[in-house]
């Protein structure tokens, strides 16, 4: 179950950061995974004590490897395998609200445009 090192993509999948191993591999290829501050390829080995930073949904997760595992395990074993040092997310009041229009809704009407401008002026 444990050994000296494990592939970073397999480890991220095993500790349930990504739902599938192929998603973990794709994240490594896209540059969303860093091991000890350096961009990581999927096959890069991780060892206990390594710091892994993963960008998911626009936020960084800071993880420290306690134990290397390559098979997906239960939540209790995951807690023993990773030290999650991710800072808490900022309060919702501090994050900017971004209005989203439905896809295919076309151009905004004059009234909608004024509402958008009013909202943008209020946030500045």
CSV table of C-alpha atoms in Angstrom, one decimal:
chain,number,residue,atom,x,y,z
A,1,UNK,CA,0.0,0.0,0.0
A,2,UNK,CA,2.8,2.4,0.7
A,3,UNK,CA,6.3,2.8,-0.7
A,4,UNK,CA,9.0,5.4,-1.0
A,5,UNK,CA,7.3,7.4,-3.8
A,6,UNK,CA,4.3,7.5,-6.0
A,7,UNK,CA,3.3,9.3,-9.2
A,8,UNK,CA,1.7,12.6,-8.5
A,9,UNK,CA,-1.4,12.0,-10.6
A,10,UNK,CA,-2.0,8.6,-8.9
A,11,UNK,CA,-1.5,10.1,-5.5
A,12,UNK,CA,-3.9,13.0,-6.2
A,13,UNK,CA,-6.5,10.5,-7.4
A,14,UNK,CA,-5.9,8.2,-4.4
A,15,UNK,CA,-6.4,11.0,-1.8
A,16,UNK,CA,-9.6,12.0,-3.6
A,17,UNK,CA,-8.5,15.4,-4.9
A,18,UNK,CA,-9.7,14.4,-8.4
A,19,UNK,CA,-12.5,12.0,-9.2
A,20,UNK,CA,-10.6,10.1,-11.9
A,21,UNK,CA,-6.9,9.5,-12.5
A,22,UNK,CA,-7.3,10.9,-16.0
A,23,UNK,CA,-8.6,14.2,-14.6
A,24,UNK,CA,-5.5,14.3,-12.4
A,25,UNK,CA,-3.3,13.7,-15.4
A,26,UNK,CA,-5.0,16.4,-17.4
A,27,UNK,CA,-4.6,18.9,-14.5
A,28,UNK,CA,-0.8,18.1,-14.5
A,29,UNK,CA,-0.6,18.6,-18.3
A,30,UNK,CA,-2.5,21.9,-17.9
A,31,UNK,CA,0.0,23.2,-15.3
A,32,UNK,CA,-2.5,23.2,-12.4
A,33,UNK,CA,-0.3,21.0,-10.2
A,34,UNK,CA,3.0,22.1,-8.6
A,35,UNK,CA,5.2,20.0,-6.4
A,36,UNK,CA,7.6,21.9,-4.2
A,37,UNK,CA,6.9,25.1,-6.2
A,38,UNK,CA,7.8,23.5,-9.6
A,39,UNK,CA,5.2,22.5,-12.3
A,40,UNK,CA,4.7,18.8,-12.1
A,41,UNK,CA,4.3,16.3,-14.9
A,42,UNK,CA,1.9,13.4,-14.2
A,43,UNK,CA,4.7,10.9,-13.7
A,44,UNK,CA,6.7,13.0,-11.3
A,45,UNK,CA,7.2,11.1,-8.0
A,46,UNK,CA,6.0,12.5,-4.7
A,47,UNK,CA,7.5,11.5,-1.3
A,48,UNK,CA,6.5,12.2,2.2
A,49,UNK,CA,7.2,15.8,3.1
A,50,UNK,CA,6.6,17.2,-0.4
A,51,UNK,CA,4.3,20.2,-0.8
A,52,UNK,CA,1.7,19.8,-3.5
A,53,UNK,CA,-0.3,22.8,-4.7
A,54,UNK,CA,-3.4,22.1,-6.8
A,55,UNK,CA,-5.5,24.7,-8.6
A,56,UNK,CA,-9.2,23.7,-8.6
A,57,UNK,CA,-12.1,26.0,-9.6
A,58,UNK,CA,-9.9,29.1,-9.4
A,59,UNK,CA,-8.6,28.4,-5.9
A,60,UNK,CA,-5.3,26.8,-4.7
A,61,UNK,CA,-5.2,23.8,-2.4
A,62,UNK,CA,-2.0,23.4,-0.4
A,63,UNK,CA,-1.3,19.8,0.5
A,64,UNK,CA,1.6,18.1,2.2
A,65,UNK,CA,2.3,14.5,1.6
A,66,UNK,CA,2.4,12.5,4.8
A,67,UNK,CA,2.2,9.0,3.2
A,68,UNK,CA,2.4,7.9,-0.4
A,69,UNK,CA,-0.5,5.7,-1.6
A,70,UNK,CA,-1.4,4.6,-5.1
A,71,UNK,CA,-4.8,3.0,-4.6
A,72,UNK,CA,-8.0,4.8,-3.8
A,73,UNK,CA,-8.8,4.4,-0.1
A,74,UNK,CA,-11.4,5.4,2.5
A,75,UNK,CA,-11.6,8.9,4.1
A,76,UNK,CA,-9.9,7.8,7.3
A,77,UNK,CA,-6.8,6.6,5.5
A,78,UNK,CA,-6.8,9.8,3.4
A,79,UNK,CA,-6.6,11.9,6.6
A,80,UNK,CA,-3.5,10.0,7.5
A,81,UNK,CA,-2.0,10.4,4.1
A,82,UNK,CA,-2.3,14.2,3.5
A,83,UNK,CA,-1.9,17.3,5.6
A,84,UNK,CA,-4.3,19.9,4.1
A,85,UNK,CA,-2.9,23.4,4.7
A,86,UNK,CA,-5.4,25.2,2.4
A,87,UNK,CA,-6.3,28.6,3.8
A,88,UNK,CA,-10.0,29.2,4.4
A,89,UNK,CA,-11.9,30.8,1.4
A,90,UNK,CA,-12.5,34.6,1.6
A,91,UNK,CA,-15.9,35.6,3.0
A,92,UNK,CA,-18.7,35.9,0.3
A,93,UNK,CA,-19.0,39.6,1.1
A,94,UNK,CA,-15.4,40.2,-0.1
A,95,UNK,CA,-15.7,38.2,-3.4
A,96,UNK,CA,-17.0,40.2,-6.3
A,97,UNK,CA,-20.4,39.2,-7.7
A,98,UNK,CA,-20.2,38.6,-11.4
A,99,UNK,CA,-23.6,38.7,-13.2
A,100,UNK,CA,-24.1,35.9,-15.6
A,101,UNK,CA,-26.3,36.0,-18.6
A,102,UNK,CA,-27.9,32.8,-20.0
A,103,UNK,CA,-26.1,31.4,-23.0
A,104,UNK,CA,-27.8,32.3,-26.2
A,105,UNK,CA,-29.8,35.1,-24.6
A,106,UNK,CA,-28.5,37.6,-27.2
A,107,UNK,CA,-27.5,41.1,-26.6
A,108,UNK,CA,-28.8,42.9,-23.5
A,109,UNK,CA,-31.7,45.2,-23.9
A,110,UNK,CA,-31.4,48.9,-23.2
A,111,UNK,CA,-32.9,48.4,-19.7
A,112,UNK,CA,-30.5,45.5,-19.0
A,113,UNK,CA,-27.6,47.5,-20.2
A,114,UNK,CA,-28.4,50.3,-17.7
A,115,UNK,CA,-28.8,47.8,-14.9
A,116,UNK,CA,-25.4,46.3,-15.7
A,117,UNK,CA,-23.8,49.7,-15.8
A,118,UNK,CA,-25.4,50.7,-12.5
A,119,UNK,CA,-24.1,47.4,-10.9
A,120,UNK,CA,-20.6,48.0,-12.2
A,121,UNK,CA,-20.6,51.6,-10.9
A,122,UNK,CA,-21.7,50.4,-7.5
A,123,UNK,CA,-18.9,47.9,-7.2
A,124,UNK,CA,-16.1,50.4,-8.1
